[in-house]
Amino acid sequence: MNRNRILFWTCILVGMICILSSLYLQNLYILRVAVFAVIAAMLAVSVNLLVGYTGQVSLGQAGFYGIGAYTVGLLTTQWHWSFWLALLAAFILTSLTGLILGLPTTQLKGHFLGIATLGFGIIVNVIFNNWTSLTGGPNGIRGIAPPELFGISLQYENYFLGFSLFCLMVVVLMVHLVVNSAIGRAWKCIRHDEISAQVSGINVYGYKLMAFSLSGGIAGIAGGLYAGFMTFISPETFDLNQSITIITTAILGGPGTLFGPLVGAGVLTVLSESLRALNELRLIIYRAILVTVIVFLPEGIYPFISKKLRKRGIASQLKLKDRRRELDEQDFSQS
Amino acid sequence: MSKILVKAEQVSVKFGGLWAVKKVDVDVKAGEILGIIGPNGAGKSTLLNVLTGLQRPSAGQIQIDNGYVSKKDAWQMVKMGIGRSFQTIRLLNELTVIENLLIGGHLYTKRGLLDVLGRTVRWRKTEQQITNKAMELLQLLGIGHKAQEEISALSLEERRRVEIARALMTRPKVLLLDEPGAGFSPQESDQLCELILSIRNRGISVVLVEHNMKVIMSLADRIIVLDHGQKIADGTPKEISEDELVIRAYLGGEDHA
Amino acid sequence: MVEFAQTLVNGLVLGALYSLVALGLTLIYGVMGLANFAQGEFAMIGGFSAFFLVQEGVSYPLAVVIGFAVAGIIGLLVHLLAFYPLRQSNHINMMLSSLGVSLFLVNLAQYLFSPNPQVVKSPLSGESFNLGGIFISQQRVLIVVISFILCLATFLLLKHTKFGRSVQAASLDPDTATLYGVPTKRISFMTFILGVALTGIAGALLAPVYNVYPTMGISLTLKAFVVVVLGGMGNVSGAIAGGVIVGLIESFAGGYISTGFQDAIVFTVLFVVLILKPQGILTKVQGEKV
């Protein structure tokens, strides 16, 4: 077993322990906060595919999040679908939305893309608010049934936490597999230099679309989870503020890293909860801290910490060591 | 007569009101080294951009293997066997040499979502193959020991080698090199000549844009001369060196450059 | 007919305001490469300044001028703390920083001034012109006139002064401009201050018509972005023309289609423009060199 493998299975093990221990948590307040943190983490992971790995901005991630939540909400209440089918539908629909949004917008660069995605988020929100006959308008949708799994109702917070942690783990694992493949290399290359990508035979447009689609799909799942947990959804959860929070979480944590978004979600949740005692001042101080972190740690918290911990390089270099050893051996055999 | 791999007919590129390339014909034959020379601003790089699909021609046609490709994107041209390097080196500086080369091997990996998520046997196999291929190329180019260095830690000469290696990773039939020897010492230039010859000996045609006359005269089988976007001469190095127009473009070039 | 004319006038008033805000936004984008999402908050600052000053008995015109100054001073602080340190960083971080500043200012205003809308009294609020049965409040006319004068003044400033030429040089190519002795750092500070101060005036001007409240800047910022995209990022005359276009679209969409969906319609127009002509409808296309 090389170091790479050990690291991989350690992460899986830690994830399993988290899931199992969540079942024994009793404090309702902590449970609820933890579920929201997991959903926030999943959203940050979704936007990280764009802003971190592919170098594209999305300021409309709440649009996907909302479409996911409303799909689950509407399908389960109006058409009485099971939660699981509805969740799958939410994933497919938001992936498609990502694809369709990406078709025109991925041709845009930097700020233009930011503004276009922001416009997408706003249009979606306006529709939630005004297409009253379908979405219930500002009142939203009530009475979404919490999901059931193997006869266990997930309306108990600790079960739901376990379940959402499991979903998060699967998503992170998938991202890990995708990023460490030709797809991830293509994304990375597009982020640094699109012309390099072109002359390496990478279909830049196609890979950008793929990133958009996957990102939308993951945000859609987060939305479905939110709907299942809250059993009530309304447009204000999926507004511009939410989009900004999502992208800030990813950037604060460390864009383009696997665990950065998780760290970002954790830090922001703890920060936000610990400022609760300040009441009205809370939001002001929270925003001020956000700006400060962006100004002083532009590369993100996770890369900063892992750089401090390990004198040189970030975690991704660990796995390179294995490749290096392999290659050294080849060098020997040839000389 | 050897086979024509790339055939550009009457290609023109217009930037605003300026013809960067005007009605140029280029043939690249199998196994040859084709030199492109011309004064600064003659349209050499633009012509390369057209031939690699990075720039759509304003007029004219390009054929690869007798199929018209003028509407194709650069990545599709790569798929059809066109590789290139750049005058200003385009590598990902934060990544290592080997990572840069793996990107060049993109087309030869299994990269469907199912293969990637399932880590299938054929996925493993192709990943292993391109890694081996990359190491092999690095050894061939004499930079095998730098495989794990970041690009930013490399010298200019080494970077150019890495860029050529990345282009070779795409398994080109025609390799276009845009001033690969710019900024090289005479000794480095000699090594570059050897490298280019060895690439040709592997059956790859080379299109070479170069300012160093010594390099181009000794390497090229045929030379095209551009001036003000137009082709003013096309022939063997000997013919070119005796051509009236060429001599005037170069020697009299200062007054209208 | 009357309804049409009224909608037209409302559109022009909105358009004049959008032009003013977008003008600041596009100047800042041109010189700093910053998509400033906090732009609208300076209108909020200008608006609240005017509100408190008028409440304290200061005359409305003077309050507008002070609003300009207050927005400029706060702009200087914001630039120093949130944008200047990021000048070497990538544009995404700058953009996020501006989003953070925007939310910070909104929350701060909510804390200090309460979230409720405030009415600013202008001496012109009650007066209107009667144009053949169409009533136009004098305040609205004032908005259009002042905006027009300010846009023209800024345009002339850029065209005919040393500062203006430096701004143009810095937005074309900051590195070369520096080599030619343009103090790009100072120019970027001054442009930012000018840009947000213009928006501050817009806020003070619109206050008597639309009221002031802490979140008023957000929709202004968004509209200004639509304007800037229409007119072409960094294009000054494009911003002015684009402002009027967006104002009219919004007004007619609200009047004849649906008020609920008017924002969605504005952004749909934005999408169409971005897809068909990402350089903006009012800019000439330039080839990108590889």
mmCIF file of N, CA and C in Angstrom, chain B residues 2-104:
data_model
loop_
_atom_site.group_PDB
_atom_site.id
_atom_site.type_symbol
_atom_site.label_atom_id
_atom_site.label_comp_id
_atom_site.label_asym_id
_atom_site.label_seq_id
_atom_site.Cartn_x
_atom_site.Cartn_y
_atom_site.Cartn_z
ATOM 1 N N SER B 2 6.064 12.797 -52.363
ATOM 2 C CA SER B 2 5.432 12.295 -51.130
ATOM 3 C C SER B 2 4.068 12.957 -50.905
ATOM 4 N N LYS B 3 3.340 12.328 -50.050
ATOM 5 C CA LYS B 3 1.948 12.702 -49.817
ATOM 6 C C LYS B 3 1.839 14.089 -49.164
ATOM 7 N N ILE B 4 0.799 14.838 -49.563
ATOM 8 C CA ILE B 4 0.580 16.144 -48.934
ATOM 9 C C ILE B 4 -0.342 15.967 -47.731
ATOM 10 N N LEU B 5 0.154 16.368 -46.544
ATOM 11 C CA LEU B 5 -0.633 16.181 -45.318
ATOM 12 C C LEU B 5 -1.552 17.371 -45.072
ATOM 13 N N VAL B 6 -0.978 18.554 -45.193
ATOM 14 C CA VAL B 6 -1.761 19.763 -44.951
ATOM 15 C C VAL B 6 -1.659 20.637 -46.183
ATOM 16 N N LYS B 7 -2.806 21.129 -46.603
ATOM 17 C CA LYS B 7 -2.803 21.967 -47.801
ATOM 18 C C LYS B 7 -3.646 23.199 -47.507
ATOM 19 N N ALA B 8 -3.011 24.359 -47.511
ATOM 20 C CA ALA B 8 -3.743 25.613 -47.313
ATOM 21 C C ALA B 8 -3.790 26.338 -48.645
ATOM 22 N N GLU B 9 -5.018 26.730 -49.020
ATOM 23 C CA GLU B 9 -5.168 27.401 -50.313
ATOM 24 C C GLU B 9 -5.674 28.807 -50.107
ATOM 25 N N GLN B 10 -4.890 29.756 -50.578
ATOM 26 C CA GLN B 10 -5.323 31.162 -50.623
ATOM 27 C C GLN B 10 -5.867 31.645 -49.272
ATOM 28 N N VAL B 11 -5.222 31.254 -48.168
ATOM 29 C CA VAL B 11 -5.754 31.696 -46.877
ATOM 30 C C VAL B 11 -5.385 33.150 -46.617
ATOM 31 N N SER B 12 -6.365 33.869 -46.069
ATOM 32 C CA SER B 12 -6.171 35.270 -45.722
ATOM 33 C C SER B 12 -6.722 35.509 -44.333
ATOM 34 N N VAL B 13 -6.056 36.399 -43.581
ATOM 35 C CA VAL B 13 -6.567 36.809 -42.275
ATOM 36 C C VAL B 13 -6.528 38.320 -42.228
ATOM 37 N N LYS B 14 -7.632 38.902 -41.823
ATOM 38 C CA LYS B 14 -7.714 40.353 -41.773
ATOM 39 C C LYS B 14 -7.967 40.782 -40.333
ATOM 40 N N PHE B 15 -7.094 41.638 -39.795
ATOM 41 C CA PHE B 15 -7.325 42.240 -38.475
ATOM 42 C C PHE B 15 -7.721 43.685 -38.705
ATOM 43 N N GLY B 16 -8.972 44.039 -38.429
ATOM 44 C CA GLY B 16 -9.401 45.398 -38.719
ATOM 45 C C GLY B 16 -9.224 45.667 -40.199
ATOM 46 N N GLY B 17 -8.441 46.652 -40.559
ATOM 47 C CA GLY B 17 -8.238 46.945 -41.972
ATOM 48 C C GLY B 17 -6.952 46.357 -42.519
ATOM 49 N N LEU B 18 -6.279 45.566 -41.683
ATOM 50 C CA LEU B 18 -4.944 45.112 -42.061
ATOM 51 C C LEU B 18 -4.955 43.629 -42.428
ATOM 52 N N TRP B 19 -4.356 43.315 -43.588
ATOM 53 C CA TRP B 19 -4.225 41.910 -43.955
ATOM 54 C C TRP B 19 -2.980 41.351 -43.272
ATOM 55 N N ALA B 20 -3.158 40.544 -42.239
ATOM 56 C CA ALA B 20 -2.000 39.945 -41.572
ATOM 57 C C ALA B 20 -1.439 38.825 -42.445
ATOM 58 N N VAL B 21 -2.337 38.124 -43.128
ATOM 59 C CA VAL B 21 -1.944 37.080 -44.065
ATOM 60 C C VAL B 21 -2.825 37.267 -45.281
ATOM 61 N N LYS B 22 -2.231 37.270 -46.475
ATOM 62 C CA LYS B 22 -3.029 37.530 -47.663
ATOM 63 C C LYS B 22 -2.749 36.481 -48.731
ATOM 64 N N LYS B 23 -3.772 35.701 -49.046
ATOM 65 C CA LYS B 23 -3.737 34.743 -50.144
ATOM 66 C C LYS B 23 -2.461 33.904 -50.162
ATOM 67 N N VAL B 24 -2.244 33.183 -49.083
ATOM 68 C CA VAL B 24 -1.040 32.361 -48.996
ATOM 69 C C VAL B 24 -1.396 30.898 -49.251
ATOM 70 N N ASP B 25 -0.599 30.236 -50.059
ATOM 71 C CA ASP B 25 -0.722 28.793 -50.264
ATOM 72 C C ASP B 25 0.406 28.098 -49.513
ATOM 73 N N VAL B 26 0.059 27.057 -48.776
ATOM 74 C CA VAL B 26 1.091 26.267 -48.095
ATOM 75 C C VAL B 26 0.768 24.795 -48.264
ATOM 76 N N ASP B 27 1.761 23.997 -48.632
ATOM 77 C CA ASP B 27 1.614 22.546 -48.599
ATOM 78 C C ASP B 27 2.612 22.003 -47.605
ATOM 79 N N VAL B 28 2.182 21.083 -46.784
ATOM 80 C CA VAL B 28 3.147 20.382 -45.936
ATOM 81 C C VAL B 28 3.146 18.929 -46.367
ATOM 82 N N LYS B 29 4.309 18.451 -46.815
ATOM 83 C CA LYS B 29 4.383 17.078 -47.295
ATOM 84 C C LYS B 29 4.847 16.157 -46.179
ATOM 85 N N ALA B 30 4.520 14.885 -46.329
ATOM 86 C CA ALA B 30 4.891 13.911 -45.306
ATOM 87 C C ALA B 30 6.406 13.842 -45.179
ATOM 88 N N GLY B 31 6.874 13.905 -43.939
ATOM 89 C CA GLY B 31 8.289 13.687 -43.673
ATOM 90 C C GLY B 31 9.218 14.823 -44.022
ATOM 91 N N GLU B 32 8.684 15.982 -44.328
ATOM 92 C CA GLU B 32 9.596 17.084 -44.663
ATOM 93 C C GLU B 32 9.716 18.078 -43.512
ATOM 94 N N ILE B 33 10.779 18.880 -43.592
ATOM 95 C CA ILE B 33 10.886 20.017 -42.689
ATOM 96 C C ILE B 33 10.673 21.262 -43.526
ATOM 97 N N LEU B 34 9.598 21.983 -43.231
ATOM 98 C CA LEU B 34 9.259 23.170 -43.994
ATOM 99 C C LEU B 34 9.580 24.396 -43.159
ATOM 100 N N GLY B 35 10.435 25.267 -43.692
ATOM 101 C CA GLY B 35 10.773 26.478 -42.958
ATOM 102 C C GLY B 35 9.867 27.615 -43.388
ATOM 103 N N ILE B 36 9.484 28.465 -42.425
ATOM 104 C CA ILE B 36 8.766 29.692 -42.786
ATOM 105 C C ILE B 36 9.590 30.841 -42.237
ATOM 106 N N ILE B 37 10.020 31.743 -43.108
ATOM 107 C CA ILE B 37 10.779 32.888 -42.630
ATOM 108 C C ILE B 37 10.138 34.169 -43.132
ATOM 109 N N GLY B 38 10.617 35.265 -42.622
ATOM 110 C CA GLY B 38 10.090 36.562 -43.007
ATOM 111 C C GLY B 38 10.429 37.570 -41.938
ATOM 112 N N PRO B 39 10.419 38.857 -42.292
ATOM 113 C CA PRO B 39 10.729 39.890 -41.301
ATOM 114 C C PRO B 39 9.672 39.907 -40.195
ATOM 115 N N ASN B 40 9.961 40.622 -39.116
ATOM 116 C CA ASN B 40 8.980 40.748 -38.034
ATOM 117 C C ASN B 40 7.681 41.319 -38.575
ATOM 118 N N GLY B 41 6.574 40.755 -38.111
ATOM 119 C CA GLY B 41 5.283 41.278 -38.553
ATOM 120 C C GLY B 41 4.893 40.822 -39.944
ATOM 121 N N ALA B 42 5.583 39.813 -40.465
ATOM 122 C CA ALA B 42 5.279 39.356 -41.817
ATOM 123 C C ALA B 42 4.051 38.445 -41.844
ATOM 124 N N GLY B 43 3.586 38.018 -40.653
ATOM 125 C CA GLY B 43 2.398 37.173 -40.597
ATOM 126 C C GLY B 43 2.703 35.714 -40.336
ATOM 127 N N LYS B 44 3.925 35.417 -39.870
ATOM 128 C CA LYS B 44 4.304 34.012 -39.676
ATOM 129 C C LYS B 44 3.475 33.354 -38.575
ATOM 130 N N SER B 45 3.417 34.036 -37.439
ATOM 131 C CA SER B 45 2.663 33.433 -36.326
ATOM 132 C C SER B 45 1.183 33.333 -36.662
ATOM 133 N N THR B 46 0.661 34.347 -37.345
ATOM 134 C CA THR B 46 -0.748 34.298 -37.732
ATOM 135 C C THR B 46 -1.006 33.114 -38.647
ATOM 136 N N LEU B 47 -0.068 32.881 -39.563
ATOM 137 C CA LEU B 47 -0.229 31.737 -40.457
ATOM 138 C C LEU B 47 -0.254 30.431 -39.655
ATOM 139 N N LEU B 48 0.638 30.329 -38.667
ATOM 140 C CA LEU B 48 0.627 29.121 -37.827
ATOM 141 C C LEU B 48 -0.704 28.998 -37.098
ATOM 142 N N ASN B 49 -1.203 30.132 -36.599
ATOM 143 C CA ASN B 49 -2.487 30.090 -35.898
ATOM 144 C C ASN B 49 -3.602 29.595 -36.808
ATOM 145 N N VAL B 50 -3.560 30.007 -38.069
ATOM 146 C CA VAL B 50 -4.570 29.536 -39.009
ATOM 147 C C VAL B 50 -4.412 28.036 -39.237
ATOM 148 N N LEU B 51 -3.177 27.603 -39.417
ATOM 149 C CA LEU B 51 -2.940 26.186 -39.713
ATOM 150 C C LEU B 51 -3.305 25.290 -38.536
ATOM 151 N N THR B 52 -3.309 25.863 -37.302
ATOM 152 C CA THR B 52 -3.637 25.032 -36.136
ATOM 153 C C THR B 52 -5.066 25.276 -35.649
ATOM 154 N N GLY B 53 -5.805 26.097 -36.368
ATOM 155 C CA GLY B 53 -7.206 26.283 -35.993
ATOM 156 C C GLY B 53 -7.434 27.294 -34.893
ATOM 157 N N LEU B 54 -6.390 27.970 -34.429
ATOM 158 C CA LEU B 54 -6.588 28.967 -33.376
ATOM 159 C C LEU B 54 -7.131 30.264 -33.958
ATOM 160 N N GLN B 55 -6.982 30.426 -35.255
ATOM 161 C CA GLN B 55 -7.469 31.632 -35.917
ATOM 162 C C GLN B 55 -8.255 31.197 -37.146
ATOM 163 N N ARG B 56 -9.517 31.643 -37.209
ATOM 164 C CA ARG B 56 -10.300 31.334 -38.403
ATOM 165 C C ARG B 56 -9.790 32.186 -39.550
ATOM 166 N N PRO B 57 -9.537 31.606 -40.722
ATOM 167 C CA PRO B 57 -9.139 32.432 -41.858
ATOM 168 C C PRO B 57 -10.310 33.282 -42.324
ATOM 169 N N SER B 58 -10.013 34.522 -42.753
ATOM 170 C CA SER B 58 -11.079 35.375 -43.290
ATOM 171 C C SER B 58 -11.513 34.866 -44.652
ATOM 172 N N ALA B 59 -10.570 34.246 -45.357
ATOM 173 C CA ALA B 59 -10.896 33.657 -46.648
ATOM 174 C C ALA B 59 -9.918 32.516 -46.887
ATOM 175 N N GLY B 60 -10.273 31.632 -47.800
ATOM 176 C CA GLY B 60 -9.373 30.532 -48.130
ATOM 177 C C GLY B 60 -9.766 29.234 -47.454
ATOM 178 N N GLN B 61 -9.101 28.161 -47.833
ATOM 179 C CA GLN B 61 -9.450 26.823 -47.355
ATOM 180 C C GLN B 61 -8.227 26.114 -46.796
ATOM 181 N N ILE B 62 -8.467 25.231 -45.867
ATOM 182 C CA ILE B 62 -7.393 24.376 -45.380
ATOM 183 C C ILE B 62 -7.858 22.934 -45.470
ATOM 184 N N GLN B 63 -6.988 22.082 -45.986
ATOM 185 C CA GLN B 63 -7.320 20.660 -46.038
ATOM 186 C C GLN B 63 -6.298 19.864 -45.239
ATOM 187 N N ILE B 64 -6.802 18.905 -44.481
ATOM 188 C CA ILE B 64 -5.911 17.932 -43.849
ATOM 189 C C ILE B 64 -6.328 16.570 -44.377
ATOM 190 N N ASP B 65 -5.395 15.802 -44.883
ATOM 191 C CA ASP B 65 -5.722 14.497 -45.469
ATOM 192 C C ASP B 65 -6.902 14.607 -46.434
ATOM 193 N N ASN B 66 -6.891 15.619 -47.273
ATOM 194 C CA ASN B 66 -7.920 15.811 -48.298
ATOM 195 C C ASN B 66 -9.311 16.125 -47.755
ATOM 196 N N GLY B 67 -9.425 16.492 -46.475
ATOM 197 C CA GLY B 67 -10.728 16.906 -45.951
ATOM 198 C C GLY B 67 -10.655 18.378 -45.552
ATOM 199 N N TYR B 68 -11.713 19.119 -45.858
ATOM 200 C CA TYR B 68 -11.689 20.543 -45.513
ATOM 201 C C TYR B 68 -11.872 20.736 -44.017
ATOM 202 N N VAL B 69 -11.039 21.572 -43.411
ATOM 203 C CA VAL B 69 -11.080 21.724 -41.956
ATOM 204 C C VAL B 69 -11.149 23.184 -41.531
ATOM 205 N N SER B 70 -11.449 24.092 -42.445
ATOM 206 C CA SER B 70 -11.383 25.517 -42.091
ATOM 207 C C SER B 70 -12.323 25.895 -40.953
ATOM 208 N N LYS B 71 -13.380 25.114 -40.751
ATOM 209 C CA LYS B 71 -14.340 25.475 -39.707
ATOM 210 C C LYS B 71 -14.072 24.748 -38.395
ATOM 211 N N LYS B 72 -13.022 23.940 -38.363
ATOM 212 C CA LYS B 72 -12.780 23.149 -37.150
ATOM 213 C C LYS B 72 -12.102 23.985 -36.070
ATOM 214 N N ASP B 73 -12.332 23.583 -34.820
ATOM 215 C CA ASP B 73 -11.644 24.222 -33.705
ATOM 216 C C ASP B 73 -10.251 23.634 -33.558
ATOM 217 N N ALA B 74 -9.436 24.355 -32.784
ATOM 218 C CA ALA B 74 -8.048 23.929 -32.626
ATOM 219 C C ALA B 74 -7.952 22.505 -32.084
ATOM 220 N N TRP B 75 -8.805 22.173 -31.112
ATOM 221 C CA TRP B 75 -8.677 20.845 -30.495
ATOM 222 C C TRP B 75 -9.005 19.751 -31.492
ATOM 223 N N GLN B 76 -9.896 20.061 -32.450
ATOM 224 C CA GLN B 76 -10.215 19.058 -33.464
ATOM 225 C C GLN B 76 -9.044 18.891 -34.436
ATOM 226 N N MET B 77 -8.351 19.998 -34.704
ATOM 227 C CA MET B 77 -7.165 19.923 -35.552
ATOM 228 C C MET B 77 -6.098 19.042 -34.890
ATOM 229 N N VAL B 78 -5.984 19.191 -33.566
ATOM 230 C CA VAL B 78 -5.025 18.358 -32.835
ATOM 231 C C VAL B 78 -5.360 16.893 -33.035
ATOM 232 N N LYS B 79 -6.662 16.612 -32.972
ATOM 233 C CA LYS B 79 -7.136 15.253 -33.161
ATOM 234 C C LYS B 79 -6.752 14.723 -34.548
ATOM 235 N N MET B 80 -6.687 15.638 -35.526
ATOM 236 C CA MET B 80 -6.359 15.229 -36.877
ATOM 237 C C MET B 80 -4.855 15.187 -37.120
ATOM 238 N N GLY B 81 -4.086 15.486 -36.060
ATOM 239 C CA GLY B 81 -2.650 15.288 -36.193
ATOM 240 C C GLY B 81 -1.820 16.548 -36.340
ATOM 241 N N ILE B 82 -2.352 17.674 -35.838
ATOM 242 C CA ILE B 82 -1.569 18.906 -35.890
ATOM 243 C C ILE B 82 -1.140 19.273 -34.467
ATOM 244 N N GLY B 83 0.170 19.328 -34.221
ATOM 245 C CA GLY B 83 0.654 19.736 -32.904
ATOM 246 C C GLY B 83 1.469 21.006 -33.050
ATOM 247 N N ARG B 84 1.592 21.756 -31.949
ATOM 248 C CA ARG B 84 2.383 22.981 -32.102
ATOM 249 C C ARG B 84 2.998 23.445 -30.790
ATOM 250 N N SER B 85 4.015 24.304 -30.942
ATOM 251 C CA SER B 85 4.569 25.018 -29.788
ATOM 252 C C SER B 85 4.395 26.511 -30.066
ATOM 253 N N PHE B 86 4.633 27.320 -29.041
ATOM 254 C CA PHE B 86 4.392 28.758 -29.185
ATOM 255 C C PHE B 86 5.676 29.547 -29.041
ATOM 256 N N GLN B 87 5.640 30.740 -29.636
ATOM 257 C CA GLN B 87 6.794 31.630 -29.537
ATOM 258 C C GLN B 87 7.005 32.045 -28.080
ATOM 259 N N THR B 88 5.911 32.511 -27.440
ATOM 260 C CA THR B 88 5.970 32.724 -25.999
ATOM 261 C C THR B 88 5.454 31.444 -25.358
ATOM 262 N N ILE B 89 6.306 30.799 -24.606
ATOM 263 C CA ILE B 89 5.996 29.446 -24.142
ATOM 264 C C ILE B 89 4.689 29.415 -23.363
ATOM 265 N N ARG B 90 3.840 28.474 -23.734
ATOM 266 C CA ARG B 90 2.564 28.326 -23.037
ATOM 267 C C ARG B 90 2.536 27.006 -22.296
ATOM 268 N N LEU B 91 3.047 27.036 -21.067
ATOM 269 C CA LEU B 91 2.959 25.847 -20.220
ATOM 270 C C LEU B 91 2.284 26.283 -18.928
ATOM 271 N N LEU B 92 1.813 25.322 -18.149
ATOM 272 C CA LEU B 92 1.190 25.679 -16.882
ATOM 273 C C LEU B 92 2.285 25.730 -15.819
ATOM 274 N N ASN B 93 2.673 26.946 -15.463
ATOM 275 C CA ASN B 93 3.858 27.135 -14.629
ATOM 276 C C ASN B 93 3.750 26.540 -13.235
ATOM 277 N N GLU B 94 2.537 26.462 -12.699
ATOM 278 C CA GLU B 94 2.405 25.958 -11.325
ATOM 279 C C GLU B 94 2.427 24.430 -11.268
ATOM 280 N N LEU B 95 2.303 23.800 -12.435
ATOM 281 C CA LEU B 95 2.282 22.338 -12.447
ATOM 282 C C LEU B 95 3.667 21.792 -12.768
ATOM 283 N N THR B 96 3.820 20.500 -12.517
ATOM 284 C CA THR B 96 5.118 19.888 -12.793
ATOM 285 C C THR B 96 5.218 19.539 -14.274
ATOM 286 N N VAL B 97 6.442 19.196 -14.667
ATOM 287 C CA VAL B 97 6.696 18.819 -16.050
ATOM 288 C C VAL B 97 5.792 17.660 -16.457
ATOM 289 N N ILE B 98 5.753 16.638 -15.617
ATOM 290 C CA ILE B 98 4.992 15.441 -15.988
ATOM 291 C C ILE B 98 3.507 15.753 -16.090
ATOM 292 N N GLU B 99 3.006 16.607 -15.186
ATOM 293 C CA GLU B 99 1.584 16.967 -15.250
ATOM 294 C C GLU B 99 1.263 17.696 -16.552
ATOM 295 N N ASN B 100 2.177 18.569 -16.974
ATOM 296 C CA ASN B 100 1.981 19.257 -18.239
ATOM 297 C C ASN B 100 1.905 18.267 -19.391
ATOM 298 N N LEU B 101 2.772 17.256 -19.355
ATOM 299 C CA LEU B 101 2.775 16.284 -20.445
ATOM 300 C C LEU B 101 1.512 15.431 -20.431
ATOM 301 N N LEU B 102 1.037 15.094 -19.220
ATOM 302 C CA LEU B 102 -0.183 14.285 -19.148
ATOM 303 C C LEU B 102 -1.352 15.031 -19.793
ATOM 304 N N ILE B 103 -1.356 16.348 -19.645
ATOM 305 C CA ILE B 103 -2.411 17.132 -20.299
ATOM 306 C C ILE B 103 -2.328 16.947 -21.805
ATOM 307 N N GLY B 104 -1.080 16.910 -22.326
ATOM 308 C CA GLY B 104 -0.906 16.678 -23.762
ATOM 309 C C GLY B 104 -1.402 15.309 -24.201
#
